[in-house]
Short mmCIF file of C-alpha atoms and ligand atoms in Angstrom, two decimals:
data_model
loop_
_atom_site.label_atom_id
_atom_site.label_comp_id
_atom_site.label_asym_id
_atom_site.label_seq_id
_atom_site.Cartn_x
_atom_site.Cartn_y
_atom_site.Cartn_z
CA MET H 1 11.91 -15.40 23.81
CA SER H 2 12.22 -11.62 23.64
CA SER H 3 9.95 -9.21 25.30
CA ILE H 4 9.14 -5.44 24.86
CA LEU H 5 7.36 -3.20 27.28
CA ILE H 6 5.93 0.08 25.79
CA LYS H 7 4.96 2.15 28.83
CA ASN H 8 3.05 5.44 29.50
CA GLY H 9 1.66 5.62 25.93
CA ILE H 10 -1.92 6.51 24.79
CA ILE H 11 -3.04 3.39 23.10
CA VAL H 12 -5.30 3.84 20.06
CA THR H 13 -6.58 0.22 19.65
CA MET H 14 -8.61 0.46 16.50
CA ASP H 15 -10.35 -2.75 17.61
CA GLN H 16 -14.15 -3.07 17.72
CA GLN H 17 -14.29 -0.94 20.90
CA HIS H 18 -11.99 1.75 19.39
CA SER H 19 -10.76 2.49 22.88
CA ILE H 20 -8.11 5.10 23.69
CA GLU H 21 -6.47 4.55 26.99
CA ARG H 22 -3.17 5.42 28.76
CA ALA H 23 -1.67 1.94 29.41
CA ASP H 24 1.34 -0.26 29.22
CA LEU H 25 1.65 -2.78 26.36
CA ILE H 26 3.60 -5.96 26.43
CA ILE H 27 4.97 -7.74 23.35
CA ASN H 28 6.45 -11.35 23.64
CA ASP H 29 8.16 -12.44 20.50
CA ALA H 30 6.00 -11.57 17.49
CA HIS H 31 2.68 -11.15 19.48
CA ILE H 32 1.02 -8.52 21.73
CA THR H 33 0.39 -10.43 25.00
CA ASP H 34 -0.95 -7.88 27.44
CA ILE H 35 -2.48 -4.41 27.43
CA GLY H 36 -2.89 -2.46 30.70
CA GLY H 37 -1.02 -4.66 32.94
CA THR H 38 1.65 -2.78 35.15
CA GLY H 39 4.89 -3.62 36.72
CA GLN H 40 5.91 -6.19 34.10
CA ALA H 41 9.54 -6.48 33.32
CA ALA H 42 10.79 -6.87 29.81
CA ASP H 43 14.07 -7.05 27.73
CA THR H 44 13.48 -3.81 25.98
CA VAL H 45 11.50 -0.92 27.66
CA ILE H 46 10.20 1.90 25.43
CA ASP H 47 8.87 4.99 27.24
CA ALA H 48 5.96 6.42 25.08
CA ASP H 49 5.11 9.30 27.46
CA GLY H 50 3.64 12.12 25.21
CA CYS H 51 3.05 9.59 22.42
CA ALA H 52 0.23 7.79 20.77
CA VAL H 53 0.69 3.86 20.27
CA ILE H 54 -1.15 3.06 17.15
CA PRO H 55 -1.49 -0.01 14.76
CA GLY H 56 0.99 0.28 11.97
CA PHE H 57 -0.41 1.73 8.84
CA VAL H 58 -1.40 -0.68 6.10
CA GLN H 59 -1.04 0.81 2.61
CA THR H 60 -2.96 -1.30 0.08
CA HIS H 61 -1.57 0.18 -3.12
CA LEU H 62 2.06 0.94 -3.91
CA HIS H 63 4.86 0.34 -6.49
CA LEU H 64 8.11 -0.09 -4.64
CA CYS H 65 9.99 -0.45 -7.96
CA GLN H 66 8.93 3.08 -8.78
CA THR H 67 10.44 4.81 -5.72
CA ILE H 68 13.59 5.75 -7.54
CA PHE H 69 11.45 7.38 -10.37
CA ARG H 70 10.56 10.06 -7.83
CA GLY H 71 10.52 13.44 -9.59
CA ALA H 72 11.17 12.04 -12.99
CA ALA H 73 7.53 11.90 -14.26
CA ASP H 74 5.77 14.85 -12.97
CA ASP H 75 2.96 16.96 -14.48
CA LEU H 76 1.64 14.32 -16.99
CA ALA H 77 -1.69 12.64 -17.38
CA LEU H 78 -1.89 8.78 -16.76
CA ILE H 79 -1.44 7.42 -20.33
CA ASP H 80 1.42 9.83 -21.23
CA TRP H 81 2.97 9.28 -17.73
CA LEU H 82 3.04 5.60 -18.46
CA LYS H 83 4.10 5.65 -22.07
CA GLN H 84 6.63 8.41 -21.92
CA ARG H 85 8.24 7.97 -18.55
CA VAL H 86 7.12 4.98 -16.23
CA TRP H 87 7.23 2.17 -18.77
CA PRO H 88 10.66 3.13 -20.26
CA MET H 89 12.17 3.48 -16.79
CA GLU H 90 10.63 0.22 -15.56
CA ALA H 91 12.02 -1.40 -18.91
CA ALA H 92 15.41 -0.06 -17.99
CA HIS H 93 15.49 -1.54 -14.47
CA THR H 94 18.13 -3.95 -13.41
CA VAL H 95 18.40 -6.30 -10.50
CA ALA H 96 20.47 -3.68 -8.61
CA SER H 97 18.03 -0.72 -9.45
CA VAL H 98 14.93 -2.69 -8.39
CA ALA H 99 16.57 -3.69 -4.96
CA ALA H 100 17.77 0.00 -4.50
CA SER H 101 14.24 1.29 -5.28
CA ALA H 102 12.53 -1.19 -2.94
CA ARG H 103 14.92 -0.48 -0.10
CA LEU H 104 14.42 3.24 -0.43
CA GLY H 105 10.63 2.76 -0.40
CA ILE H 106 10.52 0.46 2.60
CA ALA H 107 12.81 2.79 4.46
CA GLU H 108 10.51 5.77 3.82
CA LEU H 109 7.45 3.62 4.80
CA ILE H 110 8.93 2.44 8.00
CA LYS H 111 9.90 6.10 8.87
CA GLY H 112 6.33 7.25 8.31
CA GLY H 113 4.82 4.33 10.43
CA THR H 114 3.61 2.21 7.63
CA THR H 115 4.18 -1.62 8.69
CA CYS H 116 2.45 -3.43 5.87
CA ALA H 117 1.97 -2.85 2.06
CA LEU H 118 0.34 -4.33 -0.93
CA THR H 119 2.63 -3.60 -3.75
CA MET H 120 2.46 -4.07 -7.63
CA GLU H 121 6.06 -4.45 -8.92
CA THR H 122 7.32 -4.35 -12.47
CA VAL H 123 7.42 -7.17 -15.10
CA ASN H 124 11.01 -8.19 -14.21
CA HIS H 125 13.19 -8.65 -11.22
CA THR H 126 10.40 -9.03 -8.67
CA GLY H 127 12.38 -11.54 -6.70
CA GLU H 128 14.62 -8.64 -5.66
CA VAL H 129 11.73 -6.92 -3.95
CA PHE H 130 10.98 -10.12 -1.92
CA LYS H 131 14.59 -10.30 -0.83
CA VAL H 132 14.48 -6.73 0.38
CA VAL H 133 11.22 -7.24 2.20
CA ALA H 134 12.60 -10.37 3.89
CA GLU H 135 15.87 -8.69 4.93
CA THR H 136 14.39 -5.45 6.25
CA GLY H 137 11.65 -7.08 8.39
CA PHE H 138 8.89 -5.31 6.57
CA ARG H 139 5.45 -7.02 5.88
CA ALA H 140 4.26 -7.07 2.35
CA THR H 141 2.01 -8.66 -0.25
CA VAL H 142 3.89 -8.39 -3.45
CA GLY H 143 2.90 -9.11 -7.06
CA LYS H 144 4.92 -9.21 -10.25
CA CYS H 145 3.27 -6.95 -12.81
CA MET H 146 1.73 -8.91 -15.70
CA MET H 147 1.42 -7.29 -19.17
CA ASP H 148 0.80 -9.44 -22.27
CA LYS H 149 -0.84 -6.90 -24.49
CA GLY H 150 -0.78 -3.17 -25.48
CA ALA H 151 0.68 -0.64 -27.82
CA GLU H 152 3.80 1.33 -27.20
CA VAL H 153 5.05 -1.07 -24.51
CA PRO H 154 8.82 -1.32 -24.48
CA PRO H 155 10.04 -4.71 -25.61
CA ALA H 156 11.50 -5.48 -22.11
CA LEU H 157 8.11 -5.33 -20.60
CA GLN H 158 6.19 -7.27 -23.33
CA GLU H 159 5.27 -10.75 -22.25
CA GLN H 160 3.76 -13.92 -23.68
CA THR H 161 0.64 -14.98 -21.73
CA ALA H 162 1.97 -18.37 -20.68
CA GLU H 163 5.44 -16.93 -19.70
CA SER H 164 3.75 -14.31 -17.56
CA ILE H 165 1.78 -16.79 -15.70
CA ALA H 166 4.65 -19.26 -15.29
CA ALA H 167 6.82 -16.50 -13.96
CA SER H 168 4.10 -15.44 -11.44
CA ILE H 169 3.51 -18.97 -10.20
CA ALA H 170 7.26 -19.52 -9.68
CA LEU H 171 7.49 -16.34 -7.45
CA LEU H 172 4.28 -17.45 -5.61
CA ASP H 173 5.78 -20.95 -4.93
CA GLU H 174 9.11 -19.32 -3.71
CA TRP H 175 7.83 -16.63 -1.55
CA HIS H 176 4.20 -16.93 -0.51
CA GLY H 177 3.98 -17.47 3.34
CA LYS H 178 7.73 -16.96 3.93
CA ALA H 179 9.33 -15.19 6.90
CA ASP H 180 6.71 -16.49 9.24
CA GLY H 181 3.93 -15.24 7.02
CA ARG H 182 5.25 -11.78 6.70
CA ILE H 183 5.61 -12.15 2.99
CA ARG H 184 2.68 -13.02 0.69
CA TYR H 185 2.18 -13.19 -3.03
CA CYS H 186 -0.55 -11.70 -5.18
CA PHE H 187 -1.25 -11.88 -8.81
CA ALA H 188 -0.95 -8.42 -10.26
CA PRO H 189 -2.15 -7.90 -13.95
CA ARG H 190 -1.23 -4.15 -14.58
CA PHE H 191 -4.79 -3.10 -15.84
CA ALA H 192 -7.48 -4.32 -18.23
CA ILE H 193 -5.89 -2.80 -21.24
CA SER H 194 -2.42 -4.16 -20.87
CA CYS H 195 -3.67 -7.75 -20.38
CA THR H 196 -5.47 -10.26 -22.75
CA ARG H 197 -8.74 -11.74 -21.63
CA GLU H 198 -7.04 -15.11 -21.64
CA LEU H 199 -4.48 -13.92 -18.98
CA LEU H 200 -7.06 -12.21 -16.79
CA GLU H 201 -9.33 -15.40 -16.83
CA LYS H 202 -6.40 -17.52 -15.96
CA VAL H 203 -5.46 -15.24 -13.04
CA GLY H 204 -9.04 -15.38 -11.88
CA GLU H 205 -8.92 -19.16 -11.74
CA LEU H 206 -5.39 -19.39 -10.35
CA ALA H 207 -5.96 -16.88 -7.54
CA ARG H 208 -8.97 -18.84 -6.26
CA ALA H 209 -7.22 -22.24 -6.66
CA ARG H 210 -4.18 -21.11 -4.87
CA GLY H 211 -5.85 -18.85 -2.17
CA VAL H 212 -3.93 -15.59 -3.06
CA MET H 213 -5.00 -12.16 -3.78
CA VAL H 214 -5.38 -10.24 -7.08
CA HIS H 215 -4.21 -6.60 -7.23
CA THR H 216 -4.90 -4.48 -10.29
CA HIS H 217 -5.64 -0.86 -11.36
CA ALA H 218 -9.25 -0.09 -12.33
CA SER H 219 -11.23 2.92 -13.61
CA GLU H 220 -8.48 5.42 -12.69
CA ASN H 221 -8.82 7.60 -15.73
CA ARG H 222 -11.60 8.39 -18.22
CA ILE H 223 -9.54 7.46 -21.24
CA GLU H 224 -8.70 4.15 -19.71
CA CYS H 225 -12.34 3.43 -19.12
CA GLU H 226 -13.19 4.37 -22.68
CA LEU H 227 -10.47 2.01 -24.11
CA VAL H 228 -11.91 -0.88 -22.03
CA GLN H 229 -15.30 -0.10 -23.22
CA GLU H 230 -14.25 0.08 -26.89
CA GLU H 231 -12.36 -3.17 -26.66
CA THR H 232 -14.88 -5.16 -24.66
CA GLY H 233 -18.22 -3.46 -24.97
CA LEU H 234 -18.35 -3.41 -21.14
CA ARG H 235 -17.66 -0.92 -18.42
CA ASN H 236 -14.29 -1.68 -16.75
CA ILE H 237 -15.71 -3.15 -13.51
CA ALA H 238 -18.31 -5.33 -15.44
CA TYR H 239 -15.44 -6.54 -17.63
CA LEU H 240 -13.34 -7.51 -14.64
CA ASP H 241 -16.33 -9.18 -13.06
CA SER H 242 -16.96 -11.17 -16.35
CA VAL H 243 -13.26 -12.53 -16.18
CA GLY H 244 -13.47 -13.52 -12.56
CA LEU H 245 -11.62 -10.60 -11.16
CA THR H 246 -14.03 -9.42 -8.40
CA GLY H 247 -14.43 -10.76 -4.92
CA ARG H 248 -13.07 -10.53 -1.32
CA HIS H 249 -9.58 -11.56 -2.52
CA VAL H 250 -9.39 -8.76 -5.16
CA ALA H 251 -8.11 -5.22 -4.42
CA LEU H 252 -8.72 -2.65 -7.15
CA ALA H 253 -6.59 0.50 -7.09
CA HIS H 254 -8.30 3.82 -7.74
CA CYS H 255 -12.07 3.20 -8.85
CA VAL H 256 -12.45 6.92 -9.58
CA HIS H 257 -14.90 6.69 -12.46
CA LEU H 258 -17.74 4.31 -11.54
CA THR H 259 -21.38 4.00 -12.73
CA VAL H 260 -24.19 3.02 -10.23
CA ASP H 261 -24.13 -0.52 -11.62
CA GLU H 262 -20.43 -0.88 -11.11
CA ILE H 263 -20.70 0.21 -7.46
CA GLU H 264 -23.43 -2.43 -7.12
CA THR H 265 -20.99 -5.08 -8.59
CA LEU H 266 -18.38 -3.96 -6.14
CA LYS H 267 -20.68 -4.27 -3.29
CA THR H 268 -22.35 -7.71 -4.11
CA THR H 269 -18.91 -9.27 -4.93
CA GLY H 270 -17.19 -7.84 -1.80
CA THR H 271 -14.44 -6.48 -3.89
CA ASN H 272 -11.89 -4.09 -2.14
CA VAL H 273 -11.45 -0.54 -3.38
CA VAL H 274 -7.96 1.19 -2.68
CA HIS H 275 -8.23 4.98 -2.57
CA CYS H 276 -5.10 6.86 -3.68
CA PRO H 277 -6.08 10.46 -3.24
CA SER H 278 -2.75 12.25 -3.90
CA SER H 279 -2.06 10.17 -7.02
CA ASN H 280 -5.52 10.86 -8.29
CA LEU H 281 -5.13 14.57 -7.76
CA LYS H 282 -1.56 14.81 -9.15
CA LEU H 283 -2.46 12.89 -12.33
CA SER H 284 -5.71 14.80 -12.51
CA SER H 285 -7.57 11.46 -12.69
CA GLY H 286 -10.52 12.75 -10.54
CA ILE H 287 -11.97 12.12 -7.10
CA ALA H 288 -13.14 8.72 -6.28
CA PRO H 289 -16.68 8.43 -4.77
CA VAL H 290 -15.30 7.38 -1.41
CA ALA H 291 -18.26 8.66 0.62
CA LYS H 292 -20.77 6.79 -1.66
CA LEU H 293 -18.70 3.53 -1.54
CA LEU H 294 -18.49 3.62 2.25
CA GLU H 295 -22.24 4.27 2.51
CA GLU H 296 -22.81 1.14 0.47
CA GLY H 297 -20.48 -0.85 2.85
CA ILE H 298 -17.71 -1.29 0.28
CA SER H 299 -14.28 -1.82 1.65
CA VAL H 300 -12.15 1.24 1.02
CA SER H 301 -8.57 1.42 2.20
CA LEU H 302 -5.64 3.76 1.42
CA GLY H 303 -2.42 3.80 -0.49
CA ALA H 304 0.12 6.31 -1.75
CA ASP H 305 0.56 4.58 -5.07
CA GLY H 306 4.12 4.99 -6.35
CA ALA H 307 6.57 7.76 -5.85
CA ALA H 308 6.53 8.34 -9.56
CA CYS H 309 3.11 9.95 -9.24
CA ASN H 310 2.69 11.00 -5.64
CA ASN H 311 5.78 11.69 -4.85
CA ARG H 312 5.46 10.81 -1.15
CA LEU H 313 4.83 7.32 0.33
CA ASP H 314 3.33 8.83 3.40
CA MET H 315 -0.02 7.61 5.06
CA PHE H 316 -0.38 10.86 7.04
CA THR H 317 -0.69 12.80 3.79
CA GLU H 318 -3.10 10.12 2.36
CA MET H 319 -5.33 10.27 5.45
CA ARG H 320 -5.54 14.00 5.51
CA THR H 321 -6.07 14.31 1.78
CA ALA H 322 -8.64 11.64 1.70
CA ALA H 323 -10.70 13.45 4.36
CA LEU H 324 -10.37 16.88 2.90
CA LEU H 325 -11.46 15.73 -0.54
CA GLN H 326 -14.71 14.18 0.63
CA LYS H 327 -15.56 17.17 2.72
CA VAL H 328 -15.18 19.66 -0.08
CA LEU H 329 -17.59 17.56 -2.09
CA HIS H 330 -20.11 16.46 0.62
CA GLY H 331 -19.63 18.73 3.71
CA PRO H 332 -17.46 18.80 6.76
CA GLU H 333 -19.26 15.96 8.58
CA VAL H 334 -18.23 13.37 5.91
CA LEU H 335 -15.34 11.11 6.51
CA PRO H 336 -14.48 12.05 10.13
CA ALA H 337 -11.00 11.33 11.51
CA ARG H 338 -11.90 8.10 13.23
CA ARG H 339 -13.20 6.68 10.02
CA VAL H 340 -10.04 7.70 8.13
CA LEU H 341 -7.86 6.24 10.66
CA SER H 342 -9.79 2.87 10.32
CA MET H 343 -9.19 3.05 6.49
CA ALA H 344 -5.53 3.45 7.14
CA THR H 345 -5.21 0.51 9.63
CA ILE H 346 -7.87 -2.23 10.28
CA ASP H 347 -9.65 -1.73 7.01
CA GLY H 348 -6.32 -2.22 5.09
CA ALA H 349 -5.75 -5.35 7.01
CA LYS H 350 -9.19 -6.53 6.08
CA ALA H 351 -8.61 -5.85 2.43
CA LEU H 352 -5.48 -8.05 2.64
CA GLY H 353 -7.32 -10.80 4.50
CA LEU H 354 -5.04 -10.15 7.49
CA GLU H 355 -7.49 -8.72 9.95
CA GLU H 356 -7.03 -11.70 12.36
CA GLU H 357 -3.31 -10.90 12.66
CA ILE H 358 -2.73 -7.18 12.18
CA GLY H 359 -4.55 -3.81 11.81
CA SER H 360 -5.44 -3.26 15.51
CA ILE H 361 -3.89 -3.37 18.80
CA GLU H 362 -5.33 -6.41 20.66
CA VAL H 363 -3.92 -9.13 22.80
CA GLY H 364 -3.06 -12.20 20.54
CA LYS H 365 -2.44 -10.11 17.41
CA ARG H 366 0.97 -9.76 15.83
CA ALA H 367 2.82 -6.75 17.06
CA ASP H 368 2.83 -4.33 14.08
CA LEU H 369 2.61 -0.88 15.61
CA SER H 370 4.13 2.58 15.89
CA VAL H 371 4.82 5.12 18.56
CA VAL H 372 3.87 8.62 17.32
CA ARG H 373 5.01 11.71 19.08
CA LEU H 374 2.07 14.10 19.91
CA ASP H 375 4.08 16.60 21.98
CA ARG H 376 5.53 18.70 19.12
CA LEU H 377 4.42 22.19 18.20
CA HIS H 378 2.11 21.25 15.33
CA THR H 379 0.38 18.62 17.43
CA THR H 380 -0.21 20.59 20.60
CA PRO H 381 -2.65 20.49 22.14
CA ALA H 382 -3.55 16.99 21.17
CA GLY H 383 -6.76 16.70 23.21
CA ASP H 384 -8.39 14.53 20.69
CA VAL H 385 -5.72 11.96 19.84
CA VAL H 386 -7.42 10.67 16.63
CA SER H 387 -7.89 14.22 15.23
CA ALA H 388 -4.20 14.97 16.10
CA LEU H 389 -3.17 11.77 14.20
CA VAL H 390 -5.17 12.37 11.16
CA TYR H 391 -5.17 16.19 10.72
CA SER H 392 -2.02 17.37 12.53
CA ALA H 393 0.71 14.76 12.58
CA GLU H 394 3.33 14.24 10.04
CA ALA H 395 5.53 11.19 9.09
CA ASP H 396 8.45 12.80 11.04
CA ASP H 397 6.52 12.47 14.23
CA VAL H 398 6.71 8.64 14.08
CA ASP H 399 9.33 7.75 16.73
CA THR H 400 9.40 3.94 17.04
CA VAL H 401 8.12 1.17 14.64
CA ILE H 402 7.67 -2.49 15.43
CA ILE H 403 6.76 -5.21 12.97
CA ASP H 404 6.05 -8.74 14.11
CA GLY H 405 7.62 -7.94 17.32
CA GLN H 406 10.83 -6.72 15.85
CA VAL H 407 11.96 -3.07 16.56
CA LEU H 408 12.65 -1.68 13.02
CA MET H 409 13.06 1.93 14.14
CA ARG H 410 13.75 3.52 17.49
CA ASP H 411 14.08 7.18 18.17
CA ARG H 412 13.78 7.66 14.42
CA LYS H 413 16.86 5.53 13.68
CA LEU H 414 16.36 2.64 11.28
CA LEU H 415 17.68 -0.54 12.73
CA THR H 416 17.50 -2.93 9.81
CA ILE H 417 18.32 -0.57 7.05
CA ASN H 418 21.39 1.67 6.55
CA GLU H 419 19.75 5.03 5.65
CA SER H 420 22.82 6.81 4.21
CA GLU H 421 23.76 3.84 2.08
CA THR H 422 20.13 3.53 1.04
CA ILE H 423 20.02 7.12 -0.20
CA ALA H 424 23.47 6.78 -1.89
CA SER H 425 22.52 3.70 -3.85
CA ALA H 426 19.08 4.98 -4.83
CA ARG H 427 20.61 8.18 -6.16
CA LEU H 428 23.20 6.20 -8.18
CA GLU H 429 20.68 3.74 -9.74
CA ALA H 430 18.31 6.73 -10.57
CA GLN H 431 21.32 8.38 -12.32
CA ARG H 432 22.11 5.23 -14.16
CA LEU H 433 18.49 4.78 -15.38
CA ALA H 434 18.32 8.46 -16.50
CA ALA H 435 21.62 8.03 -18.33
CA GLU H 436 20.29 4.86 -20.13
CA LEU H 437 17.12 6.61 -21.22
CA ARG H 438 19.02 9.60 -22.64
CA GLY H 439 20.87 6.99 -24.72
ZN1 ZN G 1 -0.53 2.30 -9.22
#
């Protein structure tokens, strides 16, 4: 049994009391076992003086396989971005390039205080992502991308319906619940226009039968919404509802363009929305009606989306941008810092169905947390800790990260990932992909 004492920190619990207190925190093996006790001994002692101790960030929309596409697909709108850049690069992925991309992404996430992610991968080689999650100590719900329809899709990404489902089930059987529950599977149809109705209906049935999540993109872009309407006669959310892809186990990335009826459907079905503000701005997709969704009681959590469109995987950027965007639309009182920090932590955990285990600092929960320095120039004075975290802090301020009771970063040094090798192999694989695409 290993124990960790984090002492002298300001603990931001994000539990129902939302308390902030200067206290010691004790971790035994994977779990938080005491908050506030003093004088306890531990195998590892971390001094958090001048720091906030916060729940690890939960990012509910990412593509780890796209991390090595960073900077290779800038300044395009969604459909061109997909067809001209992202799909050809995904099609050129190899086992080695997917692994390098996932390791680069996870390293960046840990360094920025993200401890859990929901990630949609590409059509091929998703097993490599699971292996990297397992070996780095990260926590993730991972889905193989499903695409059995669509024009201009490179041959390597074109699937038959049955084959796509069989490959997904094989990954689910191999990985769901592994690494003491750190690893989970989700079905991940790319979006309505790249999947047949048959596939979406089957995914709806299987996800319920197997008790796993469904993660897809929805209503990100106006042209996407028009295409769905032309093909199905329905608005995007109504169509997803009609094929069984709404509910508490479903997380829809983006939801930028919604009608009143679609918002009602999201509400009555308990479907989770994932807001990706930087991605929506950079691809010029629009601004999601987050204030309205929250007012209706709809679950909204945050994600960076992929490095191919963001280009950061940084929750501090997403928190700040999410808050600023709603303020410019609805006034400065909307989306206060505390609400945004909830979206980045406990609300993300709820969207993944993991709120009993992670997302807040409470005795009995798994120890997924980070220690964030608040004694630097740009965070001083940090009188209001939550304000400092949401509006002033940066990824570089994260000093220590713990997932499932394992210290994965200390004094900004990654302990399960070799940072320089990760950068070198990501660079090499990115060059290889670029060379292949040039022919
Ligand atoms: Zn995405």
